[in-house]
Amino acid sequence: MSQIFAHPLTATILVIGAALGYAVATAGMKASSDGFMMAGILLGIIGFSAAFLSEIVLLRRADLSVIYIIIVAAETLMVLAYAGWIGEGLNLRQGFGAALVLSGLVAISL
């Protein structure tokens, strides 16, 4: 089974690093779509690089299915927070859908 839980602090930092990397890359895509092409590309490169490197280390210790679900859940929360921060918050229906997706991720990982 998974060895990741032998070092929970290291694993947590790497999961947050990967999720944050994906969230930064998403912010870069948003910046590029808003006309800040060079800044967006730079954020995308930095974000995807951080996520890539974090996942390589994580995958040496745990199964892909476990890692992926945890990272997607953390990334989803970060991107939703970013969307709210830039004024693109969710309406009630979208919030309910996001909660269902996150609940599904939790159910799959158990």
PDB file of C-alpha atoms in Angstrom:
ATOM      1  CA  MET A   1       0.000   0.000   0.000  1.00  0.00           C
ATOM      2  CA  SER A   2       0.995   3.614   0.277  1.00  0.00           C
ATOM      3  CA  GLN A   3       4.154   4.705   2.051  1.00  0.00           C
ATOM      4  CA  ILE A   4       3.187   8.388   1.994  1.00  0.00           C
ATOM      5  CA  PHE A   5       1.748   8.340   5.490  1.00  0.00           C
ATOM      6  CA  ALA A   6       5.149   7.480   6.987  1.00  0.00           C
ATOM      7  CA  HIS A   7       6.089  11.169   6.585  1.00  0.00           C
ATOM      8  CA  PRO A   8       2.807  13.101   6.809  1.00  0.00           C
ATOM      9  CA  LEU A   9       4.373  16.565   7.061  1.00  0.00           C
ATOM     10  CA  THR A  10       6.538  16.062   3.990  1.00  0.00           C
ATOM     11  CA  ALA A  11       3.624  14.560   2.071  1.00  0.00           C
ATOM     12  CA  THR A  12       1.325  17.405   3.099  1.00  0.00           C
ATOM     13  CA  ILE A  13       3.836  20.018   1.960  1.00  0.00           C
ATOM     14  CA  LEU A  14       4.288  18.250  -1.380  1.00  0.00           C
ATOM     15  CA  VAL A  15       0.529  17.892  -1.921  1.00  0.00           C
ATOM     16  CA  ILE A  16       0.045  21.583  -1.150  1.00  0.00           C
ATOM     17  CA  GLY A  17       2.972  22.399  -3.448  1.00  0.00           C
ATOM     18  CA  ALA A  18       1.454  20.432  -6.317  1.00  0.00           C
ATOM     19  CA  ALA A  19      -2.025  21.862  -5.785  1.00  0.00           C
ATOM     20  CA  LEU A  20      -0.647  25.381  -5.444  1.00  0.00           C
ATOM     21  CA  GLY A  21       1.374  24.861  -8.618  1.00  0.00           C
ATOM     22  CA  TYR A  22      -1.740  23.892 -10.550  1.00  0.00           C
ATOM     23  CA  ALA A  23      -3.645  26.821  -9.030  1.00  0.00           C
ATOM     24  CA  VAL A  24      -0.859  29.253 -10.013  1.00  0.00           C
ATOM     25  CA  ALA A  25      -0.891  27.829 -13.545  1.00  0.00           C
ATOM     26  CA  THR A  26      -4.671  28.345 -13.648  1.00  0.00           C
ATOM     27  CA  ALA A  27      -4.200  31.954 -12.524  1.00  0.00           C
ATOM     28  CA  GLY A  28      -1.654  32.294 -15.325  1.00  0.00           C
ATOM     29  CA  MET A  29      -4.173  31.044 -17.862  1.00  0.00           C
ATOM     30  CA  LYS A  30      -6.696  33.547 -16.536  1.00  0.00           C
ATOM     31  CA  ALA A  31      -4.116  36.358 -16.745  1.00  0.00           C
ATOM     32  CA  SER A  32      -3.295  35.384 -20.328  1.00  0.00           C
ATOM     33  CA  SER A  33      -6.975  35.381 -21.257  1.00  0.00           C
ATOM     34  CA  ASP A  34      -7.303  38.868 -19.748  1.00  0.00           C
ATOM     35  CA  GLY A  35      -4.516  40.212 -21.964  1.00  0.00           C
ATOM     36  CA  PHE A  36      -1.485  39.756 -19.700  1.00  0.00           C
ATOM     37  CA  MET A  37       0.094  37.176 -21.980  1.00  0.00           C
ATOM     38  CA  MET A  38       3.726  37.222 -20.811  1.00  0.00           C
ATOM     39  CA  ALA A  39       2.838  37.285 -17.095  1.00  0.00           C
ATOM     40  CA  GLY A  40       0.344  34.480 -17.679  1.00  0.00           C
ATOM     41  CA  ILE A  41       2.852  32.344 -19.529  1.00  0.00           C
ATOM     42  CA  LEU A  42       5.415  32.886 -16.769  1.00  0.00           C
ATOM     43  CA  LEU A  43       2.883  31.912 -14.089  1.00  0.00           C
ATOM     44  CA  GLY A  44       1.942  28.837 -16.114  1.00  0.00           C
ATOM     45  CA  ILE A  45       5.541  27.703 -16.452  1.00  0.00           C
ATOM     46  CA  ILE A  46       6.260  28.269 -12.757  1.00  0.00           C
ATOM     47  CA  GLY A  47       3.021  26.629 -11.639  1.00  0.00           C
ATOM     48  CA  PHE A  48       3.227  23.555 -13.844  1.00  0.00           C
ATOM     49  CA  SER A  49       6.912  23.097 -12.983  1.00  0.00           C
ATOM     50  CA  ALA A  50       6.187  23.183  -9.242  1.00  0.00           C
ATOM     51  CA  ALA A  51       3.302  20.731  -9.644  1.00  0.00           C
ATOM     52  CA  PHE A  52       5.370  18.418 -11.865  1.00  0.00           C
ATOM     53  CA  LEU A  53       8.303  18.260  -9.452  1.00  0.00           C
ATOM     54  CA  SER A  54       6.084  17.822  -6.372  1.00  0.00           C
ATOM     55  CA  GLU A  55       4.154  14.990  -7.986  1.00  0.00           C
ATOM     56  CA  ILE A  56       7.330  13.168  -9.031  1.00  0.00           C
ATOM     57  CA  VAL A  57       8.427  13.002  -5.397  1.00  0.00           C
ATOM     58  CA  LEU A  58       4.939  12.053  -4.208  1.00  0.00           C
ATOM     59  CA  LEU A  59       4.573   9.279  -6.768  1.00  0.00           C
ATOM     60  CA  ARG A  60       7.755   7.658  -5.476  1.00  0.00           C
ATOM     61  CA  ARG A  61       5.910   7.071  -2.211  1.00  0.00           C
ATOM     62  CA  ALA A  62       2.236   6.584  -3.005  1.00  0.00           C
ATOM     63  CA  ASP A  63      -0.216   5.336  -5.594  1.00  0.00           C
ATOM     64  CA  LEU A  64      -1.285   7.679  -8.373  1.00  0.00           C
ATOM     65  CA  SER A  65      -4.973   7.267  -7.541  1.00  0.00           C
ATOM     66  CA  VAL A  66      -4.488   8.437  -3.948  1.00  0.00           C
ATOM     67  CA  ILE A  67      -2.204  11.342  -4.827  1.00  0.00           C
ATOM     68  CA  TYR A  68      -4.315  12.580  -7.719  1.00  0.00           C
ATOM     69  CA  ILE A  69      -7.537  12.726  -5.732  1.00  0.00           C
ATOM     70  CA  ILE A  70      -5.941  14.616  -2.854  1.00  0.00           C
ATOM     71  CA  ILE A  71      -4.242  17.105  -5.190  1.00  0.00           C
ATOM     72  CA  VAL A  72      -7.410  17.708  -7.225  1.00  0.00           C
ATOM     73  CA  ALA A  73      -9.402  18.397  -4.059  1.00  0.00           C
ATOM     74  CA  ALA A  74      -6.802  20.834  -2.730  1.00  0.00           C
ATOM     75  CA  GLU A  75      -6.411  22.528  -6.114  1.00  0.00           C
ATOM     76  CA  THR A  76     -10.183  22.900  -6.464  1.00  0.00           C
ATOM     77  CA  LEU A  77     -10.417  24.703  -3.143  1.00  0.00           C
ATOM     78  CA  MET A  78      -7.510  27.003  -4.063  1.00  0.00           C
ATOM     79  CA  VAL A  79      -8.948  27.878  -7.476  1.00  0.00           C
ATOM     80  CA  LEU A  80     -12.378  28.540  -5.972  1.00  0.00           C
ATOM     81  CA  ALA A  81     -10.770  30.853  -3.420  1.00  0.00           C
ATOM     82  CA  TYR A  82      -8.894  32.653  -6.205  1.00  0.00           C
ATOM     83  CA  ALA A  83     -12.077  33.008  -8.259  1.00  0.00           C
ATOM     84  CA  GLY A  84     -13.816  34.569  -5.277  1.00  0.00           C
ATOM     85  CA  TRP A  85     -10.871  36.893  -4.673  1.00  0.00           C
ATOM     86  CA  ILE A  86     -10.980  38.245  -8.249  1.00  0.00           C
ATOM     87  CA  GLY A  87     -14.747  38.694  -8.103  1.00  0.00           C
ATOM     88  CA  GLU A  88     -15.827  35.581  -9.971  1.00  0.00           C
ATOM     89  CA  GLY A  89     -17.537  33.873  -7.068  1.00  0.00           C
ATOM     90  CA  LEU A  90     -19.982  31.024  -7.362  1.00  0.00           C
ATOM     91  CA  ASN A  91     -23.737  31.277  -7.335  1.00  0.00           C
ATOM     92  CA  LEU A  92     -25.728  28.848  -5.197  1.00  0.00           C
ATOM     93  CA  ARG A  93     -26.117  26.222  -7.945  1.00  0.00           C
ATOM     94  CA  GLN A  94     -22.409  26.304  -8.836  1.00  0.00           C
ATOM     95  CA  GLY A  95     -21.438  26.148  -5.160  1.00  0.00           C
ATOM     96  CA  PHE A  96     -23.662  23.125  -4.672  1.00  0.00           C
ATOM     97  CA  GLY A  97     -22.104  21.439  -7.713  1.00  0.00           C
ATOM     98  CA  ALA A  98     -18.592  22.163  -6.425  1.00  0.00           C
ATOM     99  CA  ALA A  99     -19.536  20.692  -3.049  1.00  0.00           C
ATOM    100  CA  LEU A 100     -20.805  17.545  -4.788  1.00  0.00           C
ATOM    101  CA  VAL A 101     -17.575  17.181  -6.752  1.00  0.00           C
ATOM    102  CA  LEU A 102     -15.467  17.584  -3.604  1.00  0.00           C
ATOM    103  CA  SER A 103     -17.714  15.126  -1.750  1.00  0.00           C
ATOM    104  CA  GLY A 104     -17.257  12.651  -4.599  1.00  0.00           C
ATOM    105  CA  LEU A 105     -13.486  12.995  -4.347  1.00  0.00           C
ATOM    106  CA  VAL A 106     -13.642  12.285  -0.631  1.00  0.00           C
ATOM    107  CA  ALA A 107     -15.913   9.273  -1.185  1.00  0.00           C
ATOM    108  CA  ILE A 108     -13.587   7.823  -3.837  1.00  0.00           C
ATOM    109  CA  SER A 109     -10.508   8.239  -1.660  1.00  0.00           C
ATOM    110  CA  LEU A 110     -11.982   6.385   1.317  1.00  0.00           C
TER     111      LEU A 110
END
